[in-house]
Coordinates of C-alpha atoms in Angstrom, one line a residue:
M213 CA -3.8 -45.9 40.2
D214 CA -4.9 -47.8 37.3
H215 CA -3.8 -45.2 34.9
D216 CA -1.9 -42.4 34.7
A217 CA -4.2 -40.2 33.3
I218 CA -8.0 -39.9 32.5
I219 CA -9.5 -38.3 29.4
L220 CA -12.8 -36.7 29.8
G221 CA -14.3 -36.5 26.1
G222 CA -14.0 -38.4 22.8
G223 CA -13.9 -36.0 20.5
A224 CA -11.1 -34.8 18.1
A225 CA -9.1 -32.6 21.3
G226 CA -9.3 -36.1 23.7
L227 CA -8.3 -38.8 20.8
F228 CA -5.8 -36.6 19.4
C229 CA -4.2 -35.9 23.3
A230 CA -4.7 -39.8 24.2
A231 CA -2.7 -40.4 21.4
V232 CA 0.2 -37.4 21.8
A233 CA 0.4 -39.5 25.9
G234 CA 0.3 -43.0 25.1
Q235 CA 2.8 -42.9 22.7
R236 CA 5.2 -41.2 25.4
G237 CA 4.4 -44.5 27.4
R238 CA 1.4 -43.2 29.8
R239 CA -1.8 -45.1 30.8
V240 CA -4.5 -43.4 29.7
L241 CA -7.8 -44.3 29.6
V242 CA -10.6 -42.2 27.8
L243 CA -14.5 -42.2 29.1
E244 CA -17.1 -41.0 26.2
K245 CA -20.6 -40.5 27.0
A246 CA -22.3 -41.8 23.4
D247 CA -22.5 -44.9 22.5
A248 CA -19.0 -44.7 19.6
V249 CA -16.6 -41.8 19.8
G250 CA -15.5 -39.3 16.9
K251 CA -19.9 -38.3 16.4
K252 CA -18.9 -34.3 16.0
I253 CA -16.6 -35.8 13.6
L254 CA -18.6 -37.4 11.2
I255 CA -20.3 -34.7 11.0
S256 CA -18.0 -31.7 10.2
G257 CA -17.0 -30.0 7.0
G258 CA -20.7 -31.4 5.1
G259 CA -19.4 -35.2 6.4
R260 CA -15.8 -34.7 4.8
C261 CA -14.8 -32.7 7.9
N262 CA -12.7 -29.8 7.0
F263 CA -9.9 -30.8 9.5
T264 CA -7.5 -27.9 9.4
N265 CA -6.6 -24.3 8.2
L266 CA -3.1 -23.7 5.5
G267 CA -3.2 -20.1 7.5
A268 CA -4.8 -20.9 11.1
G269 CA -3.0 -18.1 13.5
P270 CA -4.1 -16.9 16.5
E271 CA -5.7 -14.1 15.0
N272 CA -7.9 -16.4 14.0
Y273 CA -9.5 -16.7 17.5
L274 CA -11.6 -15.0 20.2
S275 CA -10.7 -14.9 23.0
A276 CA -10.8 -12.9 26.5
N277 CA -6.7 -13.5 26.1
R278 CA -6.3 -13.4 22.8
H279 CA -2.2 -14.6 23.2
F280 CA -3.4 -17.3 24.8
A281 CA -3.6 -19.6 22.0
K282 CA 0.5 -18.1 20.3
S283 CA 2.2 -21.5 21.9
A284 CA 0.2 -24.3 21.5
L285 CA -0.6 -23.7 17.5
A286 CA 2.9 -22.4 17.0
R287 CA 4.0 -25.8 18.6
Y288 CA 1.8 -27.8 16.7
T289 CA 1.0 -26.5 12.9
P290 CA -1.7 -27.8 10.3
R291 CA 1.5 -28.7 9.1
D292 CA 1.8 -31.2 11.4
F293 CA -1.4 -32.8 11.2
L294 CA -0.6 -32.7 8.0
D295 CA 1.5 -34.1 7.2
L296 CA 0.0 -37.2 9.7
V297 CA -3.3 -37.6 7.9
E298 CA -0.4 -38.1 4.9
R299 CA 0.8 -41.0 6.4
H300 CA -2.3 -43.0 7.5
G301 CA -2.9 -42.9 3.1
I302 CA -5.7 -39.7 2.9
A303 CA -6.7 -38.5 0.2
W304 CA -7.3 -34.5 0.8
H305 CA -7.9 -31.2 -1.1
E306 CA -7.9 -27.7 -0.7
K307 CA -11.6 -26.2 -0.9
T308 CA -11.2 -22.0 -0.2
L309 CA -9.9 -20.1 2.5
G310 CA -7.0 -23.0 3.6
Q311 CA -9.9 -24.6 4.4
L312 CA -8.8 -28.8 4.1
F313 CA -11.2 -31.5 3.8
C314 CA -10.8 -35.2 3.1
D315 CA -11.5 -36.3 -0.8
G316 CA -13.4 -39.3 0.7
S317 CA -15.5 -39.0 4.1
A318 CA -14.6 -37.6 8.0
R319 CA -15.0 -41.4 9.4
Q320 CA -10.9 -41.4 8.2
I321 CA -10.4 -38.7 10.6
V322 CA -12.1 -40.5 12.5
D323 CA -10.2 -43.9 12.0
L324 CA -6.8 -42.4 11.5
L325 CA -7.7 -40.5 15.5
L326 CA -8.5 -44.1 16.9
A327 CA -5.2 -45.8 14.8
E328 CA -3.3 -43.4 16.8
C329 CA -4.3 -44.1 20.3
E330 CA -4.1 -48.1 19.5
K331 CA -0.4 -47.5 18.9
G332 CA -0.4 -45.8 22.2
G333 CA -1.8 -49.2 23.7
V334 CA -4.9 -46.6 24.7
E335 CA -8.5 -47.8 26.6
I336 CA -11.6 -46.8 25.4
R337 CA -14.8 -46.4 26.8
T338 CA -18.1 -45.7 25.3
G339 CA -21.3 -44.5 26.8
Q340 CA -20.1 -43.9 30.4
E341 CA -21.9 -42.1 32.8
I342 CA -20.2 -39.9 34.8
G343 CA -20.8 -40.0 38.5
R344 CA -18.9 -38.6 41.3
I345 CA -15.2 -36.4 40.3
A346 CA -12.9 -36.3 43.0
R347 CA -9.6 -35.1 44.6
D348 CA -7.3 -35.9 46.5
D349 CA -3.5 -35.8 47.3
A350 CA -3.3 -38.8 45.1
G351 CA -4.9 -37.2 42.4
F352 CA -8.4 -38.3 40.9
S353 CA -11.0 -40.6 41.2
V354 CA -13.6 -40.5 38.4
E355 CA -16.9 -43.0 39.0
A356 CA -18.4 -44.0 35.5
N357 CA -21.5 -46.9 35.2
G358 CA -20.0 -48.1 38.5
E359 CA -16.7 -48.0 38.2
T360 CA -14.2 -46.0 40.4
H361 CA -11.4 -45.1 38.2
R362 CA -8.1 -43.5 39.5
A363 CA -5.5 -41.0 38.2
P364 CA -2.5 -38.5 38.9
A365 CA -4.1 -35.9 36.2
L366 CA -7.4 -35.5 35.0
V367 CA -8.4 -34.3 31.4
I368 CA -12.0 -31.8 30.6
A369 CA -12.4 -32.9 26.5
T370 CA -16.1 -32.9 26.4
G371 CA -16.1 -29.3 24.8
G372 CA -19.3 -26.8 24.9
P373 CA -23.2 -27.1 24.6
S374 CA -23.2 -26.6 21.1
I375 CA -25.7 -28.7 18.8
P376 CA -27.9 -30.3 21.5
K377 CA -29.1 -33.1 19.4
M378 CA -25.2 -34.9 19.5
G379 CA -25.1 -34.7 23.6
A380 CA -23.3 -31.8 24.4
T381 CA -23.2 -30.6 27.7
G382 CA -21.9 -27.6 29.8
F383 CA -20.4 -31.2 31.7
A384 CA -17.0 -29.1 32.0
Y385 CA -18.0 -25.8 33.1
D386 CA -19.9 -28.0 35.9
L387 CA -16.8 -29.9 36.6
A388 CA -14.4 -26.5 35.6
R389 CA -16.0 -24.8 38.8
Q390 CA -16.5 -28.1 40.8
F391 CA -12.3 -26.6 41.2
G392 CA -12.2 -23.6 41.4
L393 CA -11.7 -22.9 37.9
K394 CA -13.9 -19.4 36.2
V395 CA -15.4 -19.8 33.6
V396 CA -16.3 -16.9 30.5
E397 CA -19.9 -16.3 29.8
P398 CA -20.8 -19.4 27.4
R399 CA -23.2 -18.3 24.2
P400 CA -24.0 -19.6 20.3
A401 CA -21.2 -18.7 18.3
L402 CA -21.1 -19.5 14.1
V403 CA -24.3 -19.8 14.4
P404 CA -27.4 -18.4 12.1
L405 CA -28.8 -14.6 13.5
T406 CA -31.9 -14.1 13.5
L407 CA -34.5 -11.1 12.1
G408 CA -37.0 -8.7 13.6
G409 CA -39.2 -5.2 12.8
E410 CA -38.2 -3.3 10.5
D411 CA -35.8 -6.4 8.9
V412 CA -38.6 -9.3 8.6
L413 CA -39.0 -7.8 5.0
F414 CA -35.7 -9.4 4.3
R415 CA -36.9 -12.2 5.7
E416 CA -38.8 -12.9 2.6
L417 CA -35.9 -13.4 0.5
S418 CA -35.5 -17.0 2.0
G419 CA -32.8 -18.7 -0.2
V420 CA -31.4 -15.6 -1.6
S421 CA -27.3 -16.2 -1.4
A422 CA -25.2 -13.3 -1.9
P423 CA -21.0 -12.8 -2.1
V424 CA -20.9 -8.9 1.0
E425 CA -19.2 -8.0 3.4
A426 CA -20.5 -8.4 7.6
T427 CA -18.3 -6.9 9.5
A428 CA -19.7 -7.5 14.2
G429 CA -18.1 -5.6 16.8
Q430 CA -17.5 -1.9 17.7
G431 CA -13.1 0.1 17.0
K432 CA -11.1 -1.5 17.4
T433 CA -12.8 -5.1 18.4
A434 CA -14.2 -5.3 14.9
A435 CA -14.1 -7.5 12.8
K436 CA -15.1 -7.8 8.6
F437 CA -15.3 -11.7 6.4
R438 CA -16.1 -11.0 3.1
E439 CA -17.3 -14.9 1.8
A440 CA -21.5 -15.2 1.5
A441 CA -24.3 -14.0 3.4
L442 CA -27.7 -16.7 2.4
L443 CA -30.5 -15.0 4.0
T444 CA -33.3 -17.6 5.3
H445 CA -37.0 -17.6 7.0
K446 CA -35.5 -16.6 10.2
G447 CA -33.0 -14.1 8.5
L448 CA -29.9 -13.9 8.1
S449 CA -26.8 -16.9 7.7
G450 CA -24.4 -18.3 4.7
P451 CA -20.8 -18.2 6.4
A452 CA -19.9 -14.4 6.4
I453 CA -22.4 -13.9 8.5
L454 CA -21.4 -17.0 10.6
Q455 CA -18.1 -15.4 10.9
A456 CA -19.4 -12.1 11.9
S457 CA -22.0 -14.1 14.7
S458 CA -19.0 -14.8 17.1
Y459 CA -17.6 -11.4 17.1
W460 CA -21.9 -9.4 17.3
R461 CA -23.0 -8.9 21.1
H462 CA -26.6 -8.5 21.4
G463 CA -28.1 -5.0 20.9
E464 CA -25.6 -4.2 18.3
V465 CA -25.8 -3.7 14.7
L466 CA -24.3 -6.1 12.0
R467 CA -23.0 -3.9 8.7
I468 CA -23.3 -5.2 5.5
D469 CA -21.3 -4.7 2.3
F470 CA -24.2 -5.9 -0.4
L471 CA -21.5 -4.5 -3.2
P472 CA -17.8 -5.1 -2.2
D473 CA -16.5 -5.0 -5.4
L474 CA -17.5 -1.2 -6.0
A475 CA -15.4 1.6 -5.8
P476 CA -16.8 4.9 -4.6
G477 CA -18.3 7.2 -6.7
W478 CA -19.6 4.2 -9.3
L479 CA -23.4 5.3 -9.0
S480 CA -22.1 9.3 -10.1
E481 CA -20.2 7.8 -13.2
R482 CA -23.8 4.8 -13.7
K483 CA -25.1 8.3 -13.1
A484 CA -23.0 9.6 -16.6
K485 CA -22.2 7.2 -19.5
T486 CA -26.5 5.6 -18.4
P487 CA -28.4 7.9 -17.6
Q488 CA -31.9 6.4 -18.3
T489 CA -30.8 3.0 -15.8
S490 CA -32.9 2.7 -12.3
M491 CA -31.0 1.6 -9.1
A492 CA -33.4 -1.1 -10.3
Q493 CA -31.1 -1.8 -12.6
V494 CA -28.1 -1.0 -11.6
L495 CA -28.2 -3.3 -8.9
R496 CA -30.1 -6.6 -11.0
E497 CA -26.0 -6.2 -12.5
H498 CA -24.6 -7.1 -9.2
L499 CA -26.4 -8.6 -6.7
P500 CA -29.8 -11.8 -7.7
E501 CA -32.9 -9.9 -8.8
R502 CA -35.2 -10.6 -5.5
L503 CA -32.4 -9.1 -3.7
A504 CA -31.8 -6.0 -5.9
V505 CA -35.2 -4.8 -6.2
T506 CA -35.9 -4.8 -2.4
L507 CA -32.7 -3.1 -1.6
A508 CA -33.9 -0.9 -4.7
E509 CA -37.8 -0.3 -3.2
R510 CA -35.4 0.1 0.5
L511 CA -33.3 3.1 -0.7
G512 CA -36.6 4.5 -2.2
L513 CA -35.1 5.9 -5.8
T514 CA -36.8 5.7 -8.3
G515 CA -37.4 6.5 -12.0
P516 CA -33.9 6.7 -14.0
L517 CA -30.6 7.9 -12.6
Q518 CA -30.1 11.0 -14.2
G519 CA -34.0 12.1 -12.4
L520 CA -31.6 11.3 -8.3
S521 CA -29.3 14.3 -6.8
D522 CA -25.6 13.5 -6.6
K523 CA -26.4 13.8 -3.2
A524 CA -29.1 11.1 -3.4
L525 CA -26.5 8.6 -4.8
V526 CA -23.8 9.0 -2.7
Q527 CA -26.3 8.8 0.6
A528 CA -26.6 5.2 -1.7
E529 CA -23.4 4.1 -2.1
E530 CA -23.0 4.6 1.7
R531 CA -26.3 2.1 2.7
L532 CA -25.3 0.2 0.5
R533 CA -21.8 -0.3 2.0
G534 CA -23.0 -0.5 5.6
W535 CA -26.4 -2.2 5.3
Q536 CA -27.5 -2.1 9.0
F537 CA -28.6 -5.5 9.9
H538 CA -30.5 -5.3 13.7
P539 CA -30.4 -8.3 14.9
N540 CA -32.8 -9.8 17.7
G541 CA -30.9 -13.2 18.4
T542 CA -29.1 -16.7 17.2
E543 CA -30.4 -19.5 16.5
G544 CA -29.6 -20.8 19.9
F545 CA -26.5 -23.8 20.6
A546 CA -29.8 -25.9 18.8
K547 CA -27.7 -24.5 15.5
A548 CA -24.3 -23.2 16.5
E549 CA -21.0 -25.4 15.1
V550 CA -19.3 -23.7 18.4
T551 CA -19.5 -22.3 21.9
A552 CA -17.8 -19.3 22.7
G553 CA -16.3 -18.7 26.0
G554 CA -15.4 -21.4 28.2
I555 CA -12.8 -22.1 30.5
S556 CA -11.0 -18.9 31.8
T557 CA -7.6 -19.0 30.1
A558 CA -6.4 -17.0 32.7
E559 CA -6.6 -19.9 35.1
L560 CA -4.7 -22.1 32.6
S561 CA -1.2 -22.4 31.7
S562 CA -0.6 -22.4 27.5
Q563 CA 2.0 -24.4 27.8
T564 CA 0.4 -27.3 29.3
M565 CA -2.9 -26.4 28.7
E566 CA -2.3 -27.3 33.1
A567 CA -4.7 -25.3 35.3
K568 CA -2.4 -23.3 37.4
K569 CA -4.4 -23.7 41.3
V570 CA -5.2 -27.7 40.4
P571 CA -2.5 -29.8 39.6
G572 CA -3.0 -32.4 37.7
L573 CA -6.1 -31.2 36.2
F574 CA -5.8 -30.1 32.1
A575 CA -8.7 -28.3 29.7
I576 CA -8.1 -28.6 26.3
G577 CA -10.9 -28.5 23.0
E578 CA -13.6 -26.0 22.7
A579 CA -14.2 -27.1 26.7
V580 CA -11.9 -23.6 26.9
D581 CA -12.4 -19.7 26.0
V582 CA -11.3 -20.0 23.3
T583 CA -13.0 -19.9 19.2
G584 CA -11.3 -20.5 16.1
W585 CA -13.4 -18.9 12.8
L586 CA -15.1 -21.2 10.6
G587 CA -13.4 -23.0 8.3
G588 CA -11.2 -25.9 9.6
Y589 CA -9.9 -23.6 13.0
N590 CA -11.8 -25.6 15.6
F591 CA -10.0 -28.9 14.2
Q592 CA -7.0 -27.7 14.8
W593 CA -7.6 -25.3 17.7
A594 CA -8.5 -29.5 19.4
W595 CA -5.0 -31.2 17.2
A596 CA -2.4 -28.6 18.9
S597 CA -4.2 -28.6 22.8
G598 CA -4.8 -32.2 22.9
Q599 CA -0.7 -31.9 21.3
A600 CA -0.2 -29.1 24.8
C601 CA -1.3 -31.3 26.6
G602 CA -0.5 -35.2 25.5
E603 CA 3.3 -34.0 26.4
A604 CA 2.3 -32.4 29.2
L605 CA 0.7 -36.2 30.9

């Protein structure tokens, strides 16, 4: 065996895992397909890398087993990674909702990871075309660029198929299936939604943005997000929509509260105070002009408020509080920030990320069926799952 562990994938999870294991004295080899490591890190957060979220907890993640992420997240917290960022002298700032970004560039996070790997004597090879991967009693063998590497431990850290222009593929799932691990159907997450049918009218408002509360899912699984929504030439985007998209399923309704800060009965109160005001005028006070006019038209309430019944106003409030959109799809993996689904958590130890049925095989990061919200949560899962695995190698 020429190494103690081979890590496939030089992204956030793979590099962090390598650094942790390397600094524990393990001989680690990282094999990366691209010509450089950390390419997704470099484009994240508008080039400034939203490297964690101060509020990251299990409730901020989707998984077929919502308890799976608890152990790793508890053992490696946002504060732990922030301490590392500060030790490397990287200036940072909190944007909104606990989201932490580099003051400078995402390159600083890649450099941090490379420095930590160097400290652990990690060997990193880029531009690697992975060939046959096999397992025997001694461990794993991996063919790459004509060479065969051997190690008792193999870590799958190749991510999911989101952003294929960055070279992302479903390689992790193929490899997991090769070793008999189940895969939860992968789908685009944190992705814009597309509109058709009667909703097409809203596509004409492309470029209009407003703070809303978006709700996806039904009953106990419903998820609500209060952030900005953006109307696009294809449908709906913006932080609130991207968040909700992870919970939305084909055929379901997406509900948007266009006026989440107004209490029930506000329209009737307004009618009593300024009876001559029209619905469009009232909505203009709270929403962008074009959106206000469109919503008023769709409500079909014209003329001054005094000419409208209280029942009609209550119904208008209810529609504005839960406006129903019927997305006909998403913009797919090409525009998805992450992938939901992945290697089933039922196959893995939540303590070590090791496959229960295949000793020595591990899976971490986005390759696993754990998907975070928008805002640094997926990076925190990369660090936490990488740490748990690195400590176990």
